Tab-separated table of C-alpha atoms and ligand atoms in Angstrom:
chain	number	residue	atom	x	y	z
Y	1	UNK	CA	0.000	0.000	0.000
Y	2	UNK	CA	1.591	3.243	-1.257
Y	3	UNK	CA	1.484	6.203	1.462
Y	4	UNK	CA	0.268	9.185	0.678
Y	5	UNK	CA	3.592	10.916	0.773
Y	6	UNK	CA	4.637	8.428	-1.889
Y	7	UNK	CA	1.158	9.138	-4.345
Y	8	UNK	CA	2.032	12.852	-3.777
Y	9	UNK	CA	5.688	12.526	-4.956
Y	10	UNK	CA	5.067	10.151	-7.396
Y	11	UNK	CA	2.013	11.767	-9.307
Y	12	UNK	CA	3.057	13.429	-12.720
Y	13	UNK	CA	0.955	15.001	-15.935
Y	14	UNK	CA	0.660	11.734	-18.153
Y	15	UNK	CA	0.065	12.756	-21.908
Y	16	UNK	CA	1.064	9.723	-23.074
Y	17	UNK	CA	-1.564	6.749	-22.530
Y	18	UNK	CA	-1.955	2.847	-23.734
Y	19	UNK	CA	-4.869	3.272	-25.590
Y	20	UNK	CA	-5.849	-0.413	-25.852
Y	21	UNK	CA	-6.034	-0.544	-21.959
Y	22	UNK	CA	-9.081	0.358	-20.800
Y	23	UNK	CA	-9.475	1.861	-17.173
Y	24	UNK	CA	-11.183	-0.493	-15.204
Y	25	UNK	CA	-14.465	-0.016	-14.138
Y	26	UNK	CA	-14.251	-0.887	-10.716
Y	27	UNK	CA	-11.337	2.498	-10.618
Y	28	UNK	CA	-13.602	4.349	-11.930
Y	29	UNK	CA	-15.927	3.588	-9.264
Y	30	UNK	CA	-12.831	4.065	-6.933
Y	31	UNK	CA	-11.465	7.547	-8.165
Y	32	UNK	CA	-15.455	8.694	-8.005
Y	33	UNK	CA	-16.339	7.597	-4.727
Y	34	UNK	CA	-12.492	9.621	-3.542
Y	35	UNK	CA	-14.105	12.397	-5.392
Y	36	UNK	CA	-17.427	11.844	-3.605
Y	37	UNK	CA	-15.940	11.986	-0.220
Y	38	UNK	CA	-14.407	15.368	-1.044
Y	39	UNK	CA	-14.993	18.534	1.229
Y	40	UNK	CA	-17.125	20.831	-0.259
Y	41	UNK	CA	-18.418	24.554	0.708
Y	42	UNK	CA	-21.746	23.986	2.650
Y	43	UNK	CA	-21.375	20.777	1.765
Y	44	UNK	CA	-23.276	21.386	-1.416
Y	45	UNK	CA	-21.858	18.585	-3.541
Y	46	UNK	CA	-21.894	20.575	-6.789
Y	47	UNK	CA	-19.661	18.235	-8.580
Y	48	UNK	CA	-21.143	15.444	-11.636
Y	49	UNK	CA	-18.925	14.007	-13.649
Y	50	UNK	CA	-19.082	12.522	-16.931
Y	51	UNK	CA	-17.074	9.283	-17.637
Y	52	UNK	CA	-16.354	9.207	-21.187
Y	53	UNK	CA	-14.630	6.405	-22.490
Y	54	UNK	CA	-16.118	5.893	-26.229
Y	55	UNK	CA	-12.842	6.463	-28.039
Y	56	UNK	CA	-14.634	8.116	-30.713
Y	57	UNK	CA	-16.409	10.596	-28.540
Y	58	UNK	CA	-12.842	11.544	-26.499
Y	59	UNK	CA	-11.670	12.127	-30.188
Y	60	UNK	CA	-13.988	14.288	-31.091
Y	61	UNK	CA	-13.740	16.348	-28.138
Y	62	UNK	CA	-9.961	16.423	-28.916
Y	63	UNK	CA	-10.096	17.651	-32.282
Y	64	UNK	CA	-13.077	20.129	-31.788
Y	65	UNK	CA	-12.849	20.952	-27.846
Y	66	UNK	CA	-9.644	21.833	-27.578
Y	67	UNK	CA	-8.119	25.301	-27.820
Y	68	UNK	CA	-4.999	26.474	-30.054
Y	69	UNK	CA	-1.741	27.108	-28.462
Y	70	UNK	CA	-2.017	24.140	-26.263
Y	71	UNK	CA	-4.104	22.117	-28.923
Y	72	UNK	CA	-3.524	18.737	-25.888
Y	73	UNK	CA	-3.436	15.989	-29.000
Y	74	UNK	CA	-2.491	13.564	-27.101
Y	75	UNK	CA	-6.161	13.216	-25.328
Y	76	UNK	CA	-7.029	11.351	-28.570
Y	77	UNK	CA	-4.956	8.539	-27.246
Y	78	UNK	CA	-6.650	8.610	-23.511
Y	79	UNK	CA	-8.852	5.604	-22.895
Y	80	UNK	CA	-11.076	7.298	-20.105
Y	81	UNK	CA	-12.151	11.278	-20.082
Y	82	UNK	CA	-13.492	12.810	-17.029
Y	83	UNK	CA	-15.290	15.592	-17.486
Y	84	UNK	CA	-16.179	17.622	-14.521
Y	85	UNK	CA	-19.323	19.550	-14.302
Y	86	UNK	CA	-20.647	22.036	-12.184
Y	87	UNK	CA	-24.293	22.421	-11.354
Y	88	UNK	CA	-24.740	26.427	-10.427
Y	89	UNK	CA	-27.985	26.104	-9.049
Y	90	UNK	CA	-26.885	25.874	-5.383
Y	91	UNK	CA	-28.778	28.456	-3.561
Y	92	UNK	CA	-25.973	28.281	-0.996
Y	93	UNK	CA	-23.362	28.567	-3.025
Y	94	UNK	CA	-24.806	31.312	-5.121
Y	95	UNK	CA	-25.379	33.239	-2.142
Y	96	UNK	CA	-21.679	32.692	-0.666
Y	97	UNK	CA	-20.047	33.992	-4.248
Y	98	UNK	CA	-22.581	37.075	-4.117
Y	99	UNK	CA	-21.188	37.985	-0.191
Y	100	UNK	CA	-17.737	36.830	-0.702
Y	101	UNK	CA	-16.953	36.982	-4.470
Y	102	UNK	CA	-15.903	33.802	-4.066
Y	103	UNK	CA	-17.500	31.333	-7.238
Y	104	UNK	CA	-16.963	27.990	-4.200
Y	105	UNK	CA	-18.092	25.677	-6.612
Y	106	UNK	CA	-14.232	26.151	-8.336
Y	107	UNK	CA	-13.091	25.208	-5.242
Y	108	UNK	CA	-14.959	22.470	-4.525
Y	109	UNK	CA	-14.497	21.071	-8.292
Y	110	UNK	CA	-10.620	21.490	-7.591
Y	111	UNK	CA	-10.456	19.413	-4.576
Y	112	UNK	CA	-12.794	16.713	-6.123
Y	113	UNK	CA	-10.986	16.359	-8.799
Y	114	UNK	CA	-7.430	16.376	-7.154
Y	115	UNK	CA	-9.145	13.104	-4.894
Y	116	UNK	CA	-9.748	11.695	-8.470
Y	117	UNK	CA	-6.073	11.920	-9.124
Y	118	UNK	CA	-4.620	10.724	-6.057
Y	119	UNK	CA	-6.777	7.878	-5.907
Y	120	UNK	CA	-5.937	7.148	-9.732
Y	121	UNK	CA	-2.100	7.423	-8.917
Y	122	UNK	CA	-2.557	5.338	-6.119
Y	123	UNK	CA	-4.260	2.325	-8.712
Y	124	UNK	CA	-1.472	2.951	-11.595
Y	125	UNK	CA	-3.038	5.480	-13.892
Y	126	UNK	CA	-1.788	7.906	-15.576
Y	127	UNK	CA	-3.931	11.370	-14.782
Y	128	UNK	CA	-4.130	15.109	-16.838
Y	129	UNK	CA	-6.202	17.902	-15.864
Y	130	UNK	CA	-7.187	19.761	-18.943
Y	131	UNK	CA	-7.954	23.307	-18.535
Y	132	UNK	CA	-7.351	24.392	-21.802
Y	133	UNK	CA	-10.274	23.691	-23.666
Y	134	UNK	CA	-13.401	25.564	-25.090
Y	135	UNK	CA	-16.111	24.737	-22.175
Y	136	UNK	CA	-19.686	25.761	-25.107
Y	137	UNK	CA	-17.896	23.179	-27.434
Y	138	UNK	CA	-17.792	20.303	-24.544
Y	139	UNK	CA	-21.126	21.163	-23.412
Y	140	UNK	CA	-23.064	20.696	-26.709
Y	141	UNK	CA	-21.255	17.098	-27.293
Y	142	UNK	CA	-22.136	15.794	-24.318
Y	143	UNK	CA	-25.761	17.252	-24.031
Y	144	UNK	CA	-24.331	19.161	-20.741
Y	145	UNK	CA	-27.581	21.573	-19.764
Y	146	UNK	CA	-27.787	25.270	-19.142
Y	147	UNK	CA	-26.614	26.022	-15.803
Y	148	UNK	CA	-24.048	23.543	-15.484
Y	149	UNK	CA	-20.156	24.596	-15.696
Y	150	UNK	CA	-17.847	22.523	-16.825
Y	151	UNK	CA	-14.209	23.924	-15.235
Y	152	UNK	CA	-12.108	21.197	-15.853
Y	153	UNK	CA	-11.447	17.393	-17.615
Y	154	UNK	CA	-9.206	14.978	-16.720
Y	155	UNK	CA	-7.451	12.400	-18.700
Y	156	UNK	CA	-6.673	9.210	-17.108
Y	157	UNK	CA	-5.331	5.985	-18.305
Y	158	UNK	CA	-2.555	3.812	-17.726
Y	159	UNK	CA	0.956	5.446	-19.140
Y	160	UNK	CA	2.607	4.722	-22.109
Y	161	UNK	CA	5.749	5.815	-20.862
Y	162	UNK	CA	7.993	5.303	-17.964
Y	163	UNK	CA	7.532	8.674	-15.539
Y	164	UNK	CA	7.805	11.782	-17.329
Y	165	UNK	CA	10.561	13.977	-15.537
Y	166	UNK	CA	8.397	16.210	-12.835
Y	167	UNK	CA	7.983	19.937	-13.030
Y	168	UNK	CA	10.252	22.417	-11.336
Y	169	UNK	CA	8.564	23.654	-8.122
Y	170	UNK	CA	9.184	26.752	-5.991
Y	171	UNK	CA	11.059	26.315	-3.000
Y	172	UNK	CA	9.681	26.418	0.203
Y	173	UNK	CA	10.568	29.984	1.245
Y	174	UNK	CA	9.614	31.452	-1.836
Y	175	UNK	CA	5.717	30.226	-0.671
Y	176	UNK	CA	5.224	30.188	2.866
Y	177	UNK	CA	5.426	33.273	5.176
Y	178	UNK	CA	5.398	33.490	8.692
Y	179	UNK	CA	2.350	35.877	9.908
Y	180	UNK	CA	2.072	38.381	7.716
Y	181	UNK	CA	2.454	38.452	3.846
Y	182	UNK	CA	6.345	38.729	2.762
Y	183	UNK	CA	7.615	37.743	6.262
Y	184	UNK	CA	9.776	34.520	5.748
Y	185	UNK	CA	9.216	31.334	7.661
Y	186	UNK	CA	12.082	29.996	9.273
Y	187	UNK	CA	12.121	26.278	10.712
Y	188	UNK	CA	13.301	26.224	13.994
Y	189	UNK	CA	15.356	23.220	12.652
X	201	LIG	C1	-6.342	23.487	-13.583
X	201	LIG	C2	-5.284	22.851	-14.434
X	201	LIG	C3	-5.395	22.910	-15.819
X	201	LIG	C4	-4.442	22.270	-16.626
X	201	LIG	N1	-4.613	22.261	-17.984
X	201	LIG	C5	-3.759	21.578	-18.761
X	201	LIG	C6	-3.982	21.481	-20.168
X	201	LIG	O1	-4.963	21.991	-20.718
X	201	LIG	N2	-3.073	20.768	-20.898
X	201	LIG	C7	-1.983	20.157	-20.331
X	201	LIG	O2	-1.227	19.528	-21.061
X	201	LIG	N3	-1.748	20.236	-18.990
X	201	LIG	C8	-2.607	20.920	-18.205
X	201	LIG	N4	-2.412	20.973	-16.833
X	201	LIG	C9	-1.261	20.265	-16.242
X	201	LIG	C10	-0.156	21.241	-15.796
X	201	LIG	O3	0.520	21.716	-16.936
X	201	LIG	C11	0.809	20.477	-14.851
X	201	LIG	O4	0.112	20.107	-13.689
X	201	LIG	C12	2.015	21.344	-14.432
X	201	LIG	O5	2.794	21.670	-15.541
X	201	LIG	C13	2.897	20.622	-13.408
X	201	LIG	O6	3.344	19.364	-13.908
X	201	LIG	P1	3.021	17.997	-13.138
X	201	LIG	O7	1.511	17.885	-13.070
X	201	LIG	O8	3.623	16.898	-13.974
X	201	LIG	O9	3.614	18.076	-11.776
X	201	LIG	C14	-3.338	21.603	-16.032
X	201	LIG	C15	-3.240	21.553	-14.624
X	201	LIG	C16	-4.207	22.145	-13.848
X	201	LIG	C17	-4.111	22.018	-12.347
């Protein structure tokens, strides 16, 4: 059983999946019910999700979805797409953003969705959040109603490739402060 200092270290951005290996259904049920369990604000639960896995369907999101730049080919090759939707029709949460200016249900679709990666690195899969990616264009493939946001997909499959080489992160002092903004944090040792 991997710790969860070891999932942390070890998850990476796969873009690179074995198409022919479907993701099986009883981790999808896994990385949903990790989402599921998720904090949320008022514990609304805003989150569906969509489980595409009709290769033809993930395609066509990938050639028509997707926006330029960062056109993220390599989804064609992903054997299961995530698609994370937002219902907006939370009286709560509406209510919070209008006080706060706070739109929660980001939040709470961020933290769902980073359970659904854990829990996938934990089983072997590959995982890629997709942020990139025209949201009206998603919607009207996948019949998505009015009043439903859809921030973010993830990719997930098993790798192609050995570990791609992790990103560069910032250290430690260049994030945390001590008290008040700018004040550096020093361990005592
Ligand atoms: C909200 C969000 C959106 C992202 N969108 C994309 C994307 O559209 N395409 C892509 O290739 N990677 C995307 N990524 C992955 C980031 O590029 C990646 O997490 C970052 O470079 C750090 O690399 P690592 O995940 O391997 O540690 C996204 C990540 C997040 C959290």
């Amino acid at each position: 059983m991997k710790t969860l200092d070891q999932i942390i270290s070890e998850r990476r951005s796969v873009r690179a999946f074995d198409k022919d290996r479907p993701v099986p259904e009883e981790h999808i049920r896994a990385i949903v019910e990790a989402a599921r369990l998720a904090p949320s604000a008022c514990n609304s639960q805003t989150w569906r999700f969509i489980a595409v896995t009709r290769s033809e369907v993930i395609e066509k999101i990938c050639k028509t979805a997707m926006r330029p730049v960062i056109p993220n080919k390599w989804l064609s090759q992903a054997p299961l797409l995530m698609v994370g939707c937002a219902r907006l029709d939370i009286v709560a949460n509406r209510i919070g953003a209008r006080v706060t200016g706070t739109e929660y249900y980001q939040i709470d679709m961020g933290i769902a969705m980073e359970h659904m990666v854990l829990k996938a690195t934990e089983l072997g899969l590959g995982t890629c959040w997709i942020g990139w990616f025209a949201e009206e264009k998603v919607k009207a493939i996948l019949d998505i109603p009015r009043g439903v946001k859809v921030p973010a997909l993830l990719a997930v499959g098993y790798p192609a490739d050995a570990a791609p080489a992790g990103r560069s992160r910032k250290s430690m002092e260049k994030i945390l402060f001590s008290e008040t903004w700018g004040n550096p944090f020093t361990f005592s040792e």
